[in-house]
XYZ file of C-alpha atoms in Angstrom:
427
model
C 29.293 30.173 34.888
C 32.248 30.182 32.508
C 30.536 27.728 30.156
C 31.412 24.313 28.789
C 33.511 23.330 25.780
C 33.795 19.660 24.851
C 33.717 16.909 22.284
C 31.029 14.203 22.339
C 31.418 10.884 20.499
C 29.029 7.955 20.885
C 28.579 4.588 19.172
C 24.942 3.571 18.699
C 23.348 0.181 18.088
C 19.728 -0.745 17.408
C 19.317 -4.433 16.545
C 21.727 -5.069 13.680
C 21.987 -1.364 12.791
C 25.039 0.528 14.031
C 26.154 4.131 13.768
C 28.269 6.862 15.307
C 27.323 10.360 16.409
C 29.840 13.103 17.204
C 29.847 16.869 17.754
C 31.782 19.799 19.195
C 29.757 21.197 22.099
C 29.849 24.822 23.315
C 27.615 26.092 26.113
C 27.728 29.547 27.681
C 25.257 32.240 28.711
C 22.261 29.960 28.146
C 23.368 29.307 24.586
C 24.060 25.724 23.438
C 25.896 25.209 20.178
C 26.418 21.829 18.529
C 29.066 22.521 15.900
C 29.944 20.111 13.111
C 27.661 17.467 14.534
C 27.732 14.301 12.456
C 25.825 11.046 12.370
C 27.055 8.171 10.200
C 25.388 4.783 9.571
C 25.206 2.279 6.737
C 22.024 3.840 5.308
C 22.577 7.567 5.645
C 24.666 10.312 7.197
C 23.870 13.735 8.611
C 26.076 16.745 9.282
C 25.543 20.355 10.259
C 25.061 22.874 13.054
C 22.371 23.285 15.697
C 21.971 26.305 18.008
C 19.669 26.384 21.045
C 19.164 29.667 22.923
C 17.468 29.338 26.326
C 15.465 31.964 28.210
C 12.689 31.770 30.791
C 10.182 29.263 29.393
C 11.514 29.563 25.837
C 13.975 27.695 23.630
C 14.935 29.242 20.281
C 16.123 26.722 17.664
C 18.353 27.458 14.679
C 19.060 24.467 12.409
C 21.520 24.307 9.514
C 22.286 20.757 8.391
C 22.300 18.269 5.543
C 21.503 14.593 5.100
C 22.889 12.119 2.586
C 21.075 8.809 2.169
C 22.463 5.456 1.035
C 22.079 6.283 -2.671
C 23.917 9.621 -2.329
C 20.863 11.870 -2.561
C 21.598 15.046 -0.600
C 19.009 17.025 1.368
C 19.613 20.440 2.925
C 17.656 21.460 6.055
C 17.525 25.018 7.364
C 15.082 26.317 9.900
C 14.216 28.568 12.815
C 11.709 27.736 15.525
C 10.793 28.602 19.103
C 9.586 26.163 21.769
C 7.693 27.728 24.672
C 6.680 26.015 27.923
C 4.330 27.291 30.645
C 1.737 25.858 33.053
C 2.665 22.268 32.131
C 1.962 22.832 28.433
C 4.045 23.718 25.412
C 3.909 25.391 21.991
C 6.132 25.243 18.926
C 6.327 28.180 16.540
C 8.011 27.115 13.281
C 9.063 30.373 11.710
C 10.477 28.563 8.703
C 11.748 25.098 7.844
C 13.312 24.791 4.394
C 14.070 21.393 2.874
C 15.950 21.197 -0.423
C 16.664 17.958 -2.271
C 18.512 17.058 -5.454
C 19.674 20.719 -5.564
C 16.425 21.713 -7.274
C 13.403 20.609 -5.244
C 12.498 23.012 -2.416
C 9.814 22.623 0.264
C 9.002 25.176 2.994
C 6.950 24.536 6.156
C 5.736 27.132 8.665
C 3.112 27.455 11.388
C 2.303 26.673 15.014
C 1.849 23.484 16.977
C 0.392 22.935 20.481
C -1.173 19.907 22.219
C -4.630 21.295 21.376
C -4.102 22.993 18.029
C -2.169 22.417 14.796
C -1.819 25.068 12.110
C 0.894 24.241 9.559
C 1.237 25.177 5.893
C 3.767 23.691 3.488
C 4.650 24.872 -0.022
C 6.449 22.935 -2.748
C 8.202 25.517 -4.898
C 7.501 25.282 -8.612
C 10.106 23.386 -10.654
C 10.485 21.836 -14.092
C 9.507 18.160 -14.081
C 12.499 17.376 -16.314
C 14.778 18.279 -13.391
C 13.375 15.545 -11.173
C 15.940 12.700 -10.950
C 13.737 9.868 -12.208
C 14.510 7.695 -15.214
C 12.811 8.985 -18.358
C 11.575 12.317 -16.983
C 14.435 14.241 -18.616
C 12.631 13.623 -21.932
C 9.700 15.755 -20.790
C 8.929 19.259 -19.646
C 6.248 20.886 -17.532
C 5.923 22.629 -14.183
C 5.130 21.083 -10.798
C 4.001 22.754 -7.581
C 2.059 21.753 -4.494
C 0.831 22.607 -1.019
C -0.098 20.874 2.218
C -2.316 22.175 5.037
C -2.512 20.614 8.514
C -5.057 21.915 11.028
C -7.164 20.633 13.908
C -5.347 19.028 16.833
C -2.785 16.297 17.432
C -5.640 14.027 18.507
C -7.875 14.905 15.554
C -5.776 16.373 12.719
C -7.174 17.600 9.411
C -4.757 17.153 6.502
C -5.135 18.298 2.882
C -2.379 18.067 0.245
C -2.376 18.933 -3.434
C -0.017 18.543 -6.400
C -0.425 20.162 -9.814
C 1.450 19.434 -13.051
C 0.920 21.876 -15.916
C 1.851 21.655 -19.606
C 3.392 18.200 -19.355
C 4.815 17.376 -22.795
C 7.875 16.161 -24.715
C 11.049 18.172 -24.144
C 13.308 17.034 -26.994
C 12.829 17.632 -30.697
C 13.991 14.062 -31.374
C 10.810 12.731 -29.766
C 7.456 12.842 -31.461
C 5.414 15.548 -29.832
C 3.455 14.492 -26.758
C 0.359 16.702 -26.537
C 0.350 18.906 -23.460
C -1.396 17.385 -20.464
C -2.463 19.056 -17.209
C -3.249 16.995 -14.150
C -3.696 17.456 -10.425
C -3.813 15.194 -7.383
C -5.514 16.147 -4.102
C -5.756 14.009 -0.994
C -5.939 14.113 2.755
C -7.885 13.387 5.919
C -10.870 15.548 6.902
C -13.622 14.816 9.445
C -12.698 11.157 9.758
C -12.613 10.579 5.986
C -9.512 9.610 4.039
C -10.000 11.019 0.542
C -8.251 11.520 -2.760
C -9.019 12.800 -6.237
C -7.199 13.282 -9.508
C -7.978 14.940 -12.815
C -6.068 14.712 -16.102
C -7.103 16.897 -19.020
C -6.010 17.414 -22.597
C -8.221 19.663 -24.642
C -7.783 17.638 -27.831
C -7.560 14.119 -26.358
C -10.145 14.135 -23.566
C -10.058 13.761 -19.790
C -9.884 11.270 -16.921
C -11.007 11.925 -13.348
C -11.179 9.733 -10.260
C -11.973 10.283 -6.590
C -12.511 8.168 -3.490
C -13.297 8.481 0.198
C -13.081 6.011 3.082
C -13.806 6.300 6.824
C -10.573 6.285 8.795
C -9.424 6.867 12.363
C -6.255 8.951 12.452
C -4.319 10.652 15.239
C -0.818 12.074 15.756
C -0.841 11.803 19.568
C -1.277 9.052 20.373
C -0.438 7.830 16.874
C -3.337 5.816 15.491
C -4.276 4.875 11.920
C -7.215 2.520 11.344
C -8.816 2.587 7.850
C -12.302 1.138 7.360
C -12.345 -0.259 3.804
C -15.928 -1.513 4.136
C -17.048 2.126 3.834
C -15.041 2.812 0.643
C -16.706 4.989 -1.999
C -15.183 5.859 -5.364
C -15.863 7.160 -8.884
C -14.053 6.973 -12.216
C -15.082 8.987 -15.269
C -13.185 9.118 -18.540
C -13.451 10.004 -22.201
C -9.826 9.740 -23.223
C -7.694 8.953 -26.260
C -5.027 6.422 -25.162
C -2.623 7.838 -27.743
C -1.782 10.641 -25.331
C 0.401 8.177 -23.385
C 2.464 6.823 -26.289
C 5.659 8.752 -25.597
C 5.893 7.979 -21.900
C 9.115 6.141 -21.026
C 7.163 3.203 -19.612
C 5.720 2.593 -23.112
C 9.039 2.686 -24.947
C 9.011 0.483 -28.102
C 5.242 0.105 -27.780
C 2.185 1.600 -29.461
C -1.181 2.081 -27.820
C -4.315 3.498 -29.435
C -8.021 3.594 -28.761
C -10.574 5.540 -26.798
C -11.504 4.838 -23.196
C -15.001 5.645 -21.969
C -15.797 5.004 -18.312
C -18.506 5.833 -15.805
C -17.840 3.659 -12.757
C -18.769 3.966 -9.099
C -18.326 1.859 -5.957
C -20.413 2.267 -2.800
C -20.897 -0.142 0.089
C -18.589 -2.562 -1.763
C -21.047 -2.730 -4.690
C -19.846 -1.445 -8.118
C -22.032 0.149 -10.775
C -21.524 1.554 -14.265
C -19.456 0.527 -17.273
C -16.066 0.765 -18.987
C -15.566 0.696 -22.768
C -12.551 0.460 -25.068
C -13.255 1.539 -28.650
C -11.070 1.100 -31.761
C -8.109 -0.045 -29.708
C -4.688 -1.193 -30.815
C -1.601 -2.468 -29.004
C 1.810 -3.386 -30.443
C 5.051 -4.302 -28.700
C 7.885 -3.990 -31.194
C 10.489 -5.873 -29.132
C 8.235 -8.842 -28.370
C 6.493 -8.925 -31.745
C 2.970 -8.688 -30.268
C 0.213 -7.203 -32.410
C -3.439 -6.689 -31.390
C -5.716 -4.560 -33.525
C -9.421 -3.691 -33.705
C -9.644 -3.952 -29.919
C -13.153 -3.446 -28.574
C -14.324 -4.276 -25.072
C -17.142 -3.459 -22.697
C -17.071 -4.211 -18.981
C -20.299 -3.850 -17.041
C -20.524 -3.753 -13.261
C -22.576 -6.401 -11.492
C -23.154 -6.779 -7.742
C -20.134 -9.027 -7.177
C -17.695 -7.358 -9.589
C -17.408 -6.852 -13.356
C -18.513 -8.877 -16.353
C -17.379 -8.781 -19.997
C -20.334 -7.952 -22.212
C -17.994 -8.420 -25.153
C -14.263 -8.207 -25.797
C -12.466 -9.028 -29.030
C -9.458 -8.176 -31.187
C -7.781 -9.215 -34.415
C -4.144 -9.952 -35.191
C -4.141 -7.577 -38.151
C -4.689 -10.523 -40.503
C -7.446 -13.174 -40.557
C -7.075 -14.396 -36.961
C -8.579 -13.058 -33.784
C -9.265 -13.525 -30.111
C -12.162 -12.918 -27.739
C -12.649 -12.735 -23.991
C -15.616 -13.615 -21.786
C -16.411 -14.087 -18.106
C -15.628 -11.623 -15.369
C -13.925 -10.921 -12.053
C -14.795 -9.569 -8.628
C -15.064 -10.506 -4.959
C -15.440 -14.178 -5.844
C -12.163 -14.177 -7.790
C -11.337 -14.561 -11.481
C -13.462 -16.349 -14.075
C -12.006 -15.119 -17.376
C -11.874 -17.128 -20.622
C -9.632 -16.183 -23.548
C -10.327 -17.815 -26.923
C -7.820 -17.647 -29.796
C -8.879 -18.409 -33.376
C -5.878 -18.814 -35.707
C -4.385 -15.693 -34.151
C -0.917 -14.646 -35.280
C 0.129 -13.698 -31.747
C 3.850 -13.457 -32.479
C 5.438 -11.635 -35.432
C 9.198 -11.249 -35.159
C 11.990 -11.304 -37.765
C 13.113 -14.764 -36.604
C 9.741 -16.401 -35.780
C 6.074 -16.105 -36.585
C 3.436 -18.170 -34.750
C -0.274 -18.682 -35.378
C -2.213 -20.116 -32.413
C -5.712 -21.386 -31.640
C -7.203 -22.616 -28.375
C -8.539 -21.399 -25.058
C -7.028 -20.178 -21.792
C -8.959 -19.963 -18.524
C -7.975 -17.622 -15.682
C -9.410 -18.605 -12.318
C -8.502 -18.228 -8.646
C -7.679 -14.938 -6.949
C -6.201 -11.804 -8.515
C -3.134 -12.155 -6.275
C -2.558 -15.778 -7.324
C -4.336 -16.572 -10.600
C -4.440 -20.046 -12.111
C -3.971 -20.299 -15.887
C -5.177 -23.492 -17.598
C -6.111 -24.497 -21.123
C -4.973 -25.963 -24.435
C -3.167 -24.101 -27.188
C -2.771 -25.432 -30.725
C 0.104 -24.031 -32.789
C -1.536 -23.942 -36.216
C 1.651 -22.830 -37.892
C 5.099 -21.641 -36.841
C 7.735 -20.262 -39.190
C 11.270 -20.303 -37.806
C 13.575 -18.127 -39.890
C 17.070 -19.333 -39.040
C 18.835 -16.680 -41.093
C 17.325 -13.942 -38.934
C 18.403 -15.420 -35.613
C 21.132 -13.565 -33.742
C 23.409 -15.852 -31.775
C 23.884 -15.006 -28.119
C 27.324 -14.280 -26.781
C 28.900 -16.809 -24.398
C 28.684 -16.151 -20.678
C 31.506 -13.947 -19.411
C 32.844 -14.982 -16.009
C 34.318 -12.105 -14.055
C 36.839 -12.250 -11.205
C 38.334 -15.454 -12.627
C 42.051 -16.017 -13.237
C 42.415 -18.220 -16.316
C 46.066 -18.908 -15.422
C 45.192 -20.530 -12.098
C 44.232 -24.160 -12.889
C 42.890 -24.756 -9.396
C 40.263 -21.998 -9.597
C 36.635 -23.001 -10.002
C 33.952 -20.632 -11.263
C 30.432 -21.253 -10.000
C 27.463 -19.518 -11.610
C 24.228 -19.678 -9.645
C 20.891 -17.972 -10.069
C 18.210 -17.702 -7.454
C 14.919 -18.723 -8.976
C 11.761 -16.892 -7.942
C 8.461 -18.780 -7.964
C 5.981 -17.743 -10.648
C 3.316 -15.332 -9.334
C 0.636 -17.569 -10.878
C -0.188 -21.218 -11.358
C -0.024 -22.649 -14.868
C -1.272 -25.875 -16.449
C -1.341 -25.460 -20.239
C -1.182 -28.173 -22.899
C 0.654 -27.228 -26.124
C -0.130 -29.119 -29.327
C 2.620 -28.363 -31.904
C 2.275 -28.229 -35.654
C 4.635 -28.986 -38.549
C 7.808 -26.917 -38.579
C 8.685 -24.951 -41.729
C 12.288 -23.819 -42.142
């Protein structure tokens, strides 16, 4: 009757994971308060306050807390809800649940939840994409917003989510201008179909759109997720200038040009349509790779895709071509080089002929063939010597210390059996 005041501390262990939970507990007049509750583990920590007010058949929840994960990202959680129970059933009314991350990204969820009905709506507040803490995004600007809708029941939920990015372009004057791009992504689960679609548009550089659907069994209670890939259906349409991507961070020190035309579809595991690359060009300034006059046409056949033609030049008199195809039966791709200057760097230039064959599966391809180095120029004056290895945590004044440098080697993700026939060396 007078209430309870106490301190709760508990050590938790699940497998090799350990943690500690603690809180100041106050209970009086059907009101439970967990003040300064805290959970600490190796991966994340949580701290905050939780109030529970009890009345006949009703629990009112007031949450004010924060989480910090292992990489010091902080998330604030604030919410109010009511849980009602009667006649052996229950209902949750989420008045508001606000989640804020990285001090800028805000998401709000509200709605009702019962064993027989779900009606939840979530809104991602609009923010500038340059504020998102991801490497390279600070170089760009544009607005992002989104929504999610969940309806149906726990046994048969219907979920739709959407994300829109508007006026995505370069943010700094020091960068060449990236033309503004708008794109959206929509996905979800409706009537037993997992689906998704995306559209990217630029009024001067074209568009790209893709969508798919796949039968899928999905349930919250009991939780069940069983996709049925044999019923996959998808489409890809494009008429797009690749140059629109040149200033993305992932293409730093690279140049990509050309026009992509595509009209592809997949139904009952059988593809149809085509994909074309016209007047293409690719250069990697760090590696010294140069491919120009890229043209290619892929045509769908029943078992996959086949190259009708594919060729490029090295910007000089050499070139390369590709034939074969790929699909359910694996890879059967053949690359032919004809005096192609595949490497052009200040310290080395190499001209190569020969053929490479790619076979096996896409997850573990096998590369075989013979390459003839027609000519290689090694320019010694342009070579930059590498600095000697620096050993840290080593006391040079202790003669008994031994420094051991080891490196774990990862197996190559492909098999390789290539014969190299060298040429004369010019210095």
